[in-house]
């Protein structure tokens, strides 16, 4: 673990059930969406970047340590909420529901000892419109890494839409190497 991850672990113990260090991202998606490709892209990014699947656990000596969690499947990492009937019936009321879901997701704390540090929820509105809610814990990223995340999500999604794998340059080191 890096010093920053250790600090966030300590703060999580002081501020139990806090969403203070959540980094929410909301994207309005227009046009046909390949949900399977989106799920695959999220899984590929989690597999590529260790902090996204590192749990921070407390050792017997009371000190935190990092443990890699298994890579999830696309259905686990991307929760799908179908709002198509509500959106078709009353788009304004559905908009309020969307705002409530956004606030609920952003306020939901991470369990650093057991959760991945990335969650996704897709709100489907119709065949051409959706809202993607992504929440990352600060132990796995910061403002700079969100830019990398967005770029890699776009390239992975496009690759999986064409039944290809993303063509990323290998990472020269993993985060744990840097932390060490």
mmCIF file of the C-alpha atoms, coordinates in Angstrom:
data_MODEL
# 
_entry.id   MODEL 
# 
loop_
_atom_site.group_PDB 
_atom_site.id 
_atom_site.type_symbol 
_atom_site.label_atom_id 
_atom_site.label_alt_id 
_atom_site.label_comp_id 
_atom_site.label_asym_id 
_atom_site.label_entity_id 
_atom_site.label_seq_id 
_atom_site.pdbx_PDB_ins_code 
_atom_site.Cartn_x 
_atom_site.Cartn_y 
_atom_site.Cartn_z 
_atom_site.occupancy 
_atom_site.B_iso_or_equiv 
_atom_site.pdbx_formal_charge 
_atom_site.auth_seq_id 
_atom_site.auth_comp_id 
_atom_site.auth_asym_id 
_atom_site.auth_atom_id 
_atom_site.pdbx_PDB_model_num 
ATOM 1   C CA . UNK A 1 1   ? 0.000   0.000   0.000   1.00 0.00 ? 1   UNK A CA 1 
ATOM 2   C CA . UNK A 1 2   ? 1.089   3.559   -0.597  1.00 0.00 ? 2   UNK A CA 1 
ATOM 3   C CA . UNK A 1 3   ? 1.170   6.109   2.205   1.00 0.00 ? 3   UNK A CA 1 
ATOM 4   C CA . UNK A 1 4   ? -1.973  7.650   0.709   1.00 0.00 ? 4   UNK A CA 1 
ATOM 5   C CA . UNK A 1 5   ? -3.818  4.327   0.780   1.00 0.00 ? 5   UNK A CA 1 
ATOM 6   C CA . UNK A 1 6   ? -2.772  3.780   4.401   1.00 0.00 ? 6   UNK A CA 1 
ATOM 7   C CA . UNK A 1 7   ? -4.043  7.261   5.269   1.00 0.00 ? 7   UNK A CA 1 
ATOM 8   C CA . UNK A 1 8   ? -7.384  6.618   3.566   1.00 0.00 ? 8   UNK A CA 1 
ATOM 9   C CA . UNK A 1 9   ? -7.700  3.280   5.387   1.00 0.00 ? 9   UNK A CA 1 
ATOM 10  C CA . UNK A 1 10  ? -7.141  5.065   8.716   1.00 0.00 ? 10  UNK A CA 1 
ATOM 11  C CA . UNK A 1 11  ? -9.660  7.759   7.814   1.00 0.00 ? 11  UNK A CA 1 
ATOM 12  C CA . UNK A 1 12  ? -12.195 5.093   6.817   1.00 0.00 ? 12  UNK A CA 1 
ATOM 13  C CA . UNK A 1 13  ? -11.879 3.668   10.334  1.00 0.00 ? 13  UNK A CA 1 
ATOM 14  C CA . UNK A 1 14  ? -12.380 7.102   11.880  1.00 0.00 ? 14  UNK A CA 1 
ATOM 15  C CA . UNK A 1 15  ? -15.289 8.022   9.598   1.00 0.00 ? 15  UNK A CA 1 
ATOM 16  C CA . UNK A 1 16  ? -17.177 4.738   9.418   1.00 0.00 ? 16  UNK A CA 1 
ATOM 17  C CA . UNK A 1 17  ? -19.696 4.478   6.582   1.00 0.00 ? 17  UNK A CA 1 
ATOM 18  C CA . UNK A 1 18  ? -18.520 7.704   4.971   1.00 0.00 ? 18  UNK A CA 1 
ATOM 19  C CA . UNK A 1 19  ? -18.657 8.532   1.281   1.00 0.00 ? 19  UNK A CA 1 
ATOM 20  C CA . UNK A 1 20  ? -16.254 11.452  1.686   1.00 0.00 ? 20  UNK A CA 1 
ATOM 21  C CA . UNK A 1 21  ? -13.655 9.889   -0.586  1.00 0.00 ? 21  UNK A CA 1 
ATOM 22  C CA . UNK A 1 22  ? -16.033 8.710   -3.303  1.00 0.00 ? 22  UNK A CA 1 
ATOM 23  C CA . UNK A 1 23  ? -15.340 10.123  -6.748  1.00 0.00 ? 23  UNK A CA 1 
ATOM 24  C CA . UNK A 1 24  ? -18.625 9.928   -8.681  1.00 0.00 ? 24  UNK A CA 1 
ATOM 25  C CA . UNK A 1 25  ? -18.865 10.371  -12.426 1.00 0.00 ? 25  UNK A CA 1 
ATOM 26  C CA . UNK A 1 26  ? -22.174 10.663  -14.290 1.00 0.00 ? 26  UNK A CA 1 
ATOM 27  C CA . UNK A 1 27  ? -22.306 10.315  -18.065 1.00 0.00 ? 27  UNK A CA 1 
ATOM 28  C CA . UNK A 1 28  ? -25.376 10.820  -20.247 1.00 0.00 ? 28  UNK A CA 1 
ATOM 29  C CA . UNK A 1 29  ? -25.120 8.359   -23.138 1.00 0.00 ? 29  UNK A CA 1 
ATOM 30  C CA . UNK A 1 30  ? -26.946 8.999   -26.410 1.00 0.00 ? 30  UNK A CA 1 
ATOM 31  C CA . UNK A 1 31  ? -27.273 6.540   -29.263 1.00 0.00 ? 31  UNK A CA 1 
ATOM 32  C CA . UNK A 1 32  ? -27.316 2.765   -29.369 1.00 0.00 ? 32  UNK A CA 1 
ATOM 33  C CA . UNK A 1 33  ? -25.363 1.255   -26.492 1.00 0.00 ? 33  UNK A CA 1 
ATOM 34  C CA . UNK A 1 34  ? -23.607 -2.094  -26.445 1.00 0.00 ? 34  UNK A CA 1 
ATOM 35  C CA . UNK A 1 35  ? -24.106 -2.995  -22.777 1.00 0.00 ? 35  UNK A CA 1 
ATOM 36  C CA . UNK A 1 36  ? -22.015 -6.166  -23.039 1.00 0.00 ? 36  UNK A CA 1 
ATOM 37  C CA . UNK A 1 37  ? -19.072 -4.196  -24.476 1.00 0.00 ? 37  UNK A CA 1 
ATOM 38  C CA . UNK A 1 38  ? -19.398 -1.605  -21.704 1.00 0.00 ? 38  UNK A CA 1 
ATOM 39  C CA . UNK A 1 39  ? -19.278 -4.318  -19.035 1.00 0.00 ? 39  UNK A CA 1 
ATOM 40  C CA . UNK A 1 40  ? -16.265 -5.948  -20.713 1.00 0.00 ? 40  UNK A CA 1 
ATOM 41  C CA . UNK A 1 41  ? -14.499 -2.574  -20.888 1.00 0.00 ? 41  UNK A CA 1 
ATOM 42  C CA . UNK A 1 42  ? -14.999 -1.951  -17.169 1.00 0.00 ? 42  UNK A CA 1 
ATOM 43  C CA . UNK A 1 43  ? -13.702 -5.436  -16.317 1.00 0.00 ? 43  UNK A CA 1 
ATOM 44  C CA . UNK A 1 44  ? -10.642 -4.915  -18.540 1.00 0.00 ? 44  UNK A CA 1 
ATOM 45  C CA . UNK A 1 45  ? -9.794  -1.652  -16.769 1.00 0.00 ? 45  UNK A CA 1 
ATOM 46  C CA . UNK A 1 46  ? -10.209 -3.223  -13.326 1.00 0.00 ? 46  UNK A CA 1 
ATOM 47  C CA . UNK A 1 47  ? -7.936  -6.089  -14.386 1.00 0.00 ? 47  UNK A CA 1 
ATOM 48  C CA . UNK A 1 48  ? -5.348  -3.657  -15.791 1.00 0.00 ? 48  UNK A CA 1 
ATOM 49  C CA . UNK A 1 49  ? -5.121  -1.380  -12.750 1.00 0.00 ? 49  UNK A CA 1 
ATOM 50  C CA . UNK A 1 50  ? -4.418  -3.119  -9.428  1.00 0.00 ? 50  UNK A CA 1 
ATOM 51  C CA . UNK A 1 51  ? -5.768  -0.362  -7.127  1.00 0.00 ? 51  UNK A CA 1 
ATOM 52  C CA . UNK A 1 52  ? -9.249  -0.912  -8.587  1.00 0.00 ? 52  UNK A CA 1 
ATOM 53  C CA . UNK A 1 53  ? -9.257  -4.484  -7.282  1.00 0.00 ? 53  UNK A CA 1 
ATOM 54  C CA . UNK A 1 54  ? -7.175  -4.052  -4.143  1.00 0.00 ? 54  UNK A CA 1 
ATOM 55  C CA . UNK A 1 55  ? -8.895  -4.538  -0.813  1.00 0.00 ? 55  UNK A CA 1 
ATOM 56  C CA . UNK A 1 56  ? -7.307  -2.877  2.196   1.00 0.00 ? 56  UNK A CA 1 
ATOM 57  C CA . UNK A 1 57  ? -7.460  -5.229  5.140   1.00 0.00 ? 57  UNK A CA 1 
ATOM 58  C CA . UNK A 1 58  ? -6.208  -5.116  8.689   1.00 0.00 ? 58  UNK A CA 1 
ATOM 59  C CA . UNK A 1 59  ? -3.481  -7.566  9.603   1.00 0.00 ? 59  UNK A CA 1 
ATOM 60  C CA . UNK A 1 60  ? -3.042  -9.386  12.893  1.00 0.00 ? 60  UNK A CA 1 
ATOM 61  C CA . UNK A 1 61  ? -0.657  -6.612  13.952  1.00 0.00 ? 61  UNK A CA 1 
ATOM 62  C CA . UNK A 1 62  ? -3.335  -3.941  13.353  1.00 0.00 ? 62  UNK A CA 1 
ATOM 63  C CA . UNK A 1 63  ? -1.561  -2.599  10.280  1.00 0.00 ? 63  UNK A CA 1 
ATOM 64  C CA . UNK A 1 64  ? -3.258  -2.376  6.877   1.00 0.00 ? 64  UNK A CA 1 
ATOM 65  C CA . UNK A 1 65  ? -2.164  -4.450  3.919   1.00 0.00 ? 65  UNK A CA 1 
ATOM 66  C CA . UNK A 1 66  ? -3.392  -4.744  0.346   1.00 0.00 ? 66  UNK A CA 1 
ATOM 67  C CA . UNK A 1 67  ? -4.912  -7.902  -1.057  1.00 0.00 ? 67  UNK A CA 1 
ATOM 68  C CA . UNK A 1 68  ? -5.919  -8.315  -4.686  1.00 0.00 ? 68  UNK A CA 1 
ATOM 69  C CA . UNK A 1 69  ? -9.543  -9.320  -5.166  1.00 0.00 ? 69  UNK A CA 1 
ATOM 70  C CA . UNK A 1 70  ? -10.634 -11.595 -8.019  1.00 0.00 ? 70  UNK A CA 1 
ATOM 71  C CA . UNK A 1 71  ? -11.466 -9.850  -11.269 1.00 0.00 ? 71  UNK A CA 1 
ATOM 72  C CA . UNK A 1 72  ? -15.265 -9.521  -11.469 1.00 0.00 ? 72  UNK A CA 1 
ATOM 73  C CA . UNK A 1 73  ? -17.443 -10.535 -14.376 1.00 0.00 ? 73  UNK A CA 1 
ATOM 74  C CA . UNK A 1 74  ? -19.273 -7.832  -16.375 1.00 0.00 ? 74  UNK A CA 1 
ATOM 75  C CA . UNK A 1 75  ? -22.608 -8.556  -14.658 1.00 0.00 ? 75  UNK A CA 1 
ATOM 76  C CA . UNK A 1 76  ? -21.077 -7.950  -11.239 1.00 0.00 ? 76  UNK A CA 1 
ATOM 77  C CA . UNK A 1 77  ? -19.327 -4.677  -12.004 1.00 0.00 ? 77  UNK A CA 1 
ATOM 78  C CA . UNK A 1 78  ? -22.178 -3.048  -13.943 1.00 0.00 ? 78  UNK A CA 1 
ATOM 79  C CA . UNK A 1 79  ? -25.580 -2.997  -12.266 1.00 0.00 ? 79  UNK A CA 1 
ATOM 80  C CA . UNK A 1 80  ? -28.372 -2.299  -14.756 1.00 0.00 ? 80  UNK A CA 1 
ATOM 81  C CA . UNK A 1 81  ? -31.487 -0.417  -13.690 1.00 0.00 ? 81  UNK A CA 1 
ATOM 82  C CA . UNK A 1 82  ? -34.244 -0.388  -16.304 1.00 0.00 ? 82  UNK A CA 1 
ATOM 83  C CA . UNK A 1 83  ? -36.152 2.896   -16.182 1.00 0.00 ? 83  UNK A CA 1 
ATOM 84  C CA . UNK A 1 84  ? -37.643 2.616   -19.676 1.00 0.00 ? 84  UNK A CA 1 
ATOM 85  C CA . UNK A 1 85  ? -41.274 2.254   -18.559 1.00 0.00 ? 85  UNK A CA 1 
ATOM 86  C CA . UNK A 1 86  ? -41.001 5.150   -16.083 1.00 0.00 ? 86  UNK A CA 1 
ATOM 87  C CA . UNK A 1 87  ? -39.203 7.340   -18.648 1.00 0.00 ? 87  UNK A CA 1 
ATOM 88  C CA . UNK A 1 88  ? -41.817 6.652   -21.331 1.00 0.00 ? 88  UNK A CA 1 
ATOM 89  C CA . UNK A 1 89  ? -44.678 7.368   -18.907 1.00 0.00 ? 89  UNK A CA 1 
ATOM 90  C CA . UNK A 1 90  ? -43.339 10.598  -17.324 1.00 0.00 ? 90  UNK A CA 1 
ATOM 91  C CA . UNK A 1 91  ? -39.833 11.828  -18.275 1.00 0.00 ? 91  UNK A CA 1 
ATOM 92  C CA . UNK A 1 92  ? -39.918 14.635  -15.682 1.00 0.00 ? 92  UNK A CA 1 
ATOM 93  C CA . UNK A 1 93  ? -40.762 12.324  -12.775 1.00 0.00 ? 93  UNK A CA 1 
ATOM 94  C CA . UNK A 1 94  ? -38.170 9.870   -14.090 1.00 0.00 ? 94  UNK A CA 1 
ATOM 95  C CA . UNK A 1 95  ? -35.637 12.703  -14.071 1.00 0.00 ? 95  UNK A CA 1 
ATOM 96  C CA . UNK A 1 96  ? -36.250 13.125  -10.356 1.00 0.00 ? 96  UNK A CA 1 
ATOM 97  C CA . UNK A 1 97  ? -35.751 9.385   -9.886  1.00 0.00 ? 97  UNK A CA 1 
ATOM 98  C CA . UNK A 1 98  ? -32.484 9.591   -11.818 1.00 0.00 ? 98  UNK A CA 1 
ATOM 99  C CA . UNK A 1 99  ? -31.272 12.429  -9.592  1.00 0.00 ? 99  UNK A CA 1 
ATOM 100 C CA . UNK A 1 100 ? -32.173 10.411  -6.479  1.00 0.00 ? 100 UNK A CA 1 
ATOM 101 C CA . UNK A 1 101 ? -30.289 7.376   -7.816  1.00 0.00 ? 101 UNK A CA 1 
ATOM 102 C CA . UNK A 1 102 ? -27.257 9.554   -8.616  1.00 0.00 ? 102 UNK A CA 1 
ATOM 103 C CA . UNK A 1 103 ? -27.215 10.968  -5.081  1.00 0.00 ? 103 UNK A CA 1 
ATOM 104 C CA . UNK A 1 104 ? -27.743 7.521   -3.519  1.00 0.00 ? 104 UNK A CA 1 
ATOM 105 C CA . UNK A 1 105 ? -24.879 6.038   -5.508  1.00 0.00 ? 105 UNK A CA 1 
ATOM 106 C CA . UNK A 1 106 ? -22.514 8.916   -4.753  1.00 0.00 ? 106 UNK A CA 1 
ATOM 107 C CA . UNK A 1 107 ? -23.358 8.666   -1.030  1.00 0.00 ? 107 UNK A CA 1 
ATOM 108 C CA . UNK A 1 108 ? -22.953 4.883   -0.779  1.00 0.00 ? 108 UNK A CA 1 
ATOM 109 C CA . UNK A 1 109 ? -19.725 4.121   1.092   1.00 0.00 ? 109 UNK A CA 1 
ATOM 110 C CA . UNK A 1 110 ? -17.168 1.589   -0.028  1.00 0.00 ? 110 UNK A CA 1 
ATOM 111 C CA . UNK A 1 111 ? -16.113 -1.265  2.240   1.00 0.00 ? 111 UNK A CA 1 
ATOM 112 C CA . UNK A 1 112 ? -12.365 -0.989  1.643   1.00 0.00 ? 112 UNK A CA 1 
ATOM 113 C CA . UNK A 1 113 ? -11.771 -4.445  3.104   1.00 0.00 ? 113 UNK A CA 1 
ATOM 114 C CA . UNK A 1 114 ? -14.108 -6.225  0.671   1.00 0.00 ? 114 UNK A CA 1 
ATOM 115 C CA . UNK A 1 115 ? -15.218 -4.051  -2.249  1.00 0.00 ? 115 UNK A CA 1 
ATOM 116 C CA . UNK A 1 116 ? -13.655 -3.267  -5.570  1.00 0.00 ? 116 UNK A CA 1 
ATOM 117 C CA . UNK A 1 117 ? -12.807 0.431   -5.711  1.00 0.00 ? 117 UNK A CA 1 
ATOM 118 C CA . UNK A 1 118 ? -14.982 0.951   -8.788  1.00 0.00 ? 118 UNK A CA 1 
ATOM 119 C CA . UNK A 1 119 ? -18.742 0.557   -9.130  1.00 0.00 ? 119 UNK A CA 1 
ATOM 120 C CA . UNK A 1 120 ? -20.921 1.054   -12.152 1.00 0.00 ? 120 UNK A CA 1 
ATOM 121 C CA . UNK A 1 121 ? -24.645 1.449   -12.593 1.00 0.00 ? 121 UNK A CA 1 
ATOM 122 C CA . UNK A 1 122 ? -26.375 1.894   -15.932 1.00 0.00 ? 122 UNK A CA 1 
ATOM 123 C CA . UNK A 1 123 ? -29.804 3.534   -15.968 1.00 0.00 ? 123 UNK A CA 1 
ATOM 124 C CA . UNK A 1 124 ? -31.514 2.642   -19.249 1.00 0.00 ? 124 UNK A CA 1 
ATOM 125 C CA . UNK A 1 125 ? -34.096 5.175   -20.407 1.00 0.00 ? 125 UNK A CA 1 
ATOM 126 C CA . UNK A 1 126 ? -34.873 3.959   -23.924 1.00 0.00 ? 126 UNK A CA 1 
ATOM 127 C CA . UNK A 1 127 ? -33.058 2.285   -26.812 1.00 0.00 ? 127 UNK A CA 1 
ATOM 128 C CA . UNK A 1 128 ? -31.104 5.476   -27.549 1.00 0.00 ? 128 UNK A CA 1 
ATOM 129 C CA . UNK A 1 129 ? -30.579 6.997   -24.107 1.00 0.00 ? 129 UNK A CA 1 
ATOM 130 C CA . UNK A 1 130 ? -28.969 5.938   -20.835 1.00 0.00 ? 130 UNK A CA 1 
ATOM 131 C CA . UNK A 1 131 ? -27.170 7.371   -17.829 1.00 0.00 ? 131 UNK A CA 1 
ATOM 132 C CA . UNK A 1 132 ? -23.950 5.766   -16.630 1.00 0.00 ? 132 UNK A CA 1 
ATOM 133 C CA . UNK A 1 133 ? -23.031 6.197   -12.967 1.00 0.00 ? 133 UNK A CA 1 
ATOM 134 C CA . UNK A 1 134 ? -19.454 5.342   -12.092 1.00 0.00 ? 134 UNK A CA 1 
ATOM 135 C CA . UNK A 1 135 ? -18.030 5.699   -8.599  1.00 0.00 ? 135 UNK A CA 1 
ATOM 136 C CA . UNK A 1 136 ? -14.378 5.228   -7.779  1.00 0.00 ? 136 UNK A CA 1 
ATOM 137 C CA . UNK A 1 137 ? -12.874 5.355   -4.303  1.00 0.00 ? 137 UNK A CA 1 
ATOM 138 C CA . UNK A 1 138 ? -10.035 7.830   -3.880  1.00 0.00 ? 138 UNK A CA 1 
ATOM 139 C CA . UNK A 1 139 ? -7.736  5.016   -2.669  1.00 0.00 ? 139 UNK A CA 1 
ATOM 140 C CA . UNK A 1 140 ? -7.672  3.837   -6.289  1.00 0.00 ? 140 UNK A CA 1 
ATOM 141 C CA . UNK A 1 141 ? -7.528  7.112   -8.153  1.00 0.00 ? 141 UNK A CA 1 
ATOM 142 C CA . UNK A 1 142 ? -7.452  10.876  -8.269  1.00 0.00 ? 142 UNK A CA 1 
ATOM 143 C CA . UNK A 1 143 ? -8.296  13.634  -10.731 1.00 0.00 ? 143 UNK A CA 1 
ATOM 144 C CA . UNK A 1 144 ? -5.413  12.749  -13.043 1.00 0.00 ? 144 UNK A CA 1 
ATOM 145 C CA . UNK A 1 145 ? -6.268  9.054   -13.074 1.00 0.00 ? 145 UNK A CA 1 
ATOM 146 C CA . UNK A 1 146 ? -9.903  9.846   -13.967 1.00 0.00 ? 146 UNK A CA 1 
ATOM 147 C CA . UNK A 1 147 ? -8.626  11.225  -17.266 1.00 0.00 ? 147 UNK A CA 1 
ATOM 148 C CA . UNK A 1 148 ? -6.701  7.997   -17.894 1.00 0.00 ? 148 UNK A CA 1 
ATOM 149 C CA . UNK A 1 149 ? -9.770  5.996   -16.840 1.00 0.00 ? 149 UNK A CA 1 
ATOM 150 C CA . UNK A 1 150 ? -12.041 7.873   -19.275 1.00 0.00 ? 150 UNK A CA 1 
ATOM 151 C CA . UNK A 1 151 ? -9.584  7.460   -22.147 1.00 0.00 ? 151 UNK A CA 1 
ATOM 152 C CA . UNK A 1 152 ? -9.157  3.733   -21.485 1.00 0.00 ? 152 UNK A CA 1 
ATOM 153 C CA . UNK A 1 153 ? -12.894 3.193   -21.026 1.00 0.00 ? 153 UNK A CA 1 
ATOM 154 C CA . UNK A 1 154 ? -13.535 4.786   -24.416 1.00 0.00 ? 154 UNK A CA 1 
ATOM 155 C CA . UNK A 1 155 ? -10.866 2.755   -26.213 1.00 0.00 ? 155 UNK A CA 1 
ATOM 156 C CA . UNK A 1 156 ? -11.870 -0.521  -24.535 1.00 0.00 ? 156 UNK A CA 1 
ATOM 157 C CA . UNK A 1 157 ? -15.569 0.039   -25.250 1.00 0.00 ? 157 UNK A CA 1 
ATOM 158 C CA . UNK A 1 158 ? -14.872 0.715   -28.929 1.00 0.00 ? 158 UNK A CA 1 
ATOM 159 C CA . UNK A 1 159 ? -12.616 -2.347  -29.169 1.00 0.00 ? 159 UNK A CA 1 
ATOM 160 C CA . UNK A 1 160 ? -15.193 -4.664  -27.567 1.00 0.00 ? 160 UNK A CA 1 
ATOM 161 C CA . UNK A 1 161 ? -17.930 -3.247  -29.804 1.00 0.00 ? 161 UNK A CA 1 
ATOM 162 C CA . UNK A 1 162 ? -15.857 -4.577  -32.714 1.00 0.00 ? 162 UNK A CA 1 
ATOM 163 C CA . UNK A 1 163 ? -15.155 -7.941  -30.999 1.00 0.00 ? 163 UNK A CA 1 
ATOM 164 C CA . UNK A 1 164 ? -11.519 -6.968  -30.412 1.00 0.00 ? 164 UNK A CA 1 
ATOM 165 C CA . UNK A 1 165 ? -9.438  -6.550  -27.303 1.00 0.00 ? 165 UNK A CA 1 
ATOM 166 C CA . UNK A 1 166 ? -8.076  -3.125  -26.361 1.00 0.00 ? 166 UNK A CA 1 
ATOM 167 C CA . UNK A 1 167 ? -4.612  -2.381  -27.696 1.00 0.00 ? 167 UNK A CA 1 
ATOM 168 C CA . UNK A 1 168 ? -3.023  -0.772  -24.676 1.00 0.00 ? 168 UNK A CA 1 
ATOM 169 C CA . UNK A 1 169 ? 0.694   -0.440  -24.149 1.00 0.00 ? 169 UNK A CA 1 
ATOM 170 C CA . UNK A 1 170 ? 1.743   -2.620  -21.226 1.00 0.00 ? 170 UNK A CA 1 
ATOM 171 C CA . UNK A 1 171 ? 2.020   -0.746  -17.947 1.00 0.00 ? 171 UNK A CA 1 
ATOM 172 C CA . UNK A 1 172 ? 5.714   -0.314  -17.102 1.00 0.00 ? 172 UNK A CA 1 
ATOM 173 C CA . UNK A 1 173 ? 4.918   -0.873  -13.397 1.00 0.00 ? 173 UNK A CA 1 
ATOM 174 C CA . UNK A 1 174 ? 1.894   -1.526  -11.243 1.00 0.00 ? 174 UNK A CA 1 
ATOM 175 C CA . UNK A 1 175 ? 0.821   0.793   -8.441  1.00 0.00 ? 175 UNK A CA 1 
ATOM 176 C CA . UNK A 1 176 ? 2.109   -1.638  -5.818  1.00 0.00 ? 176 UNK A CA 1 
ATOM 177 C CA . UNK A 1 177 ? 5.573   -1.427  -7.420  1.00 0.00 ? 177 UNK A CA 1 
ATOM 178 C CA . UNK A 1 178 ? 5.456   2.364   -7.162  1.00 0.00 ? 178 UNK A CA 1 
ATOM 179 C CA . UNK A 1 179 ? 4.225   2.217   -3.571  1.00 0.00 ? 179 UNK A CA 1 
ATOM 180 C CA . UNK A 1 180 ? 7.075   -0.151  -2.634  1.00 0.00 ? 180 UNK A CA 1 
# 
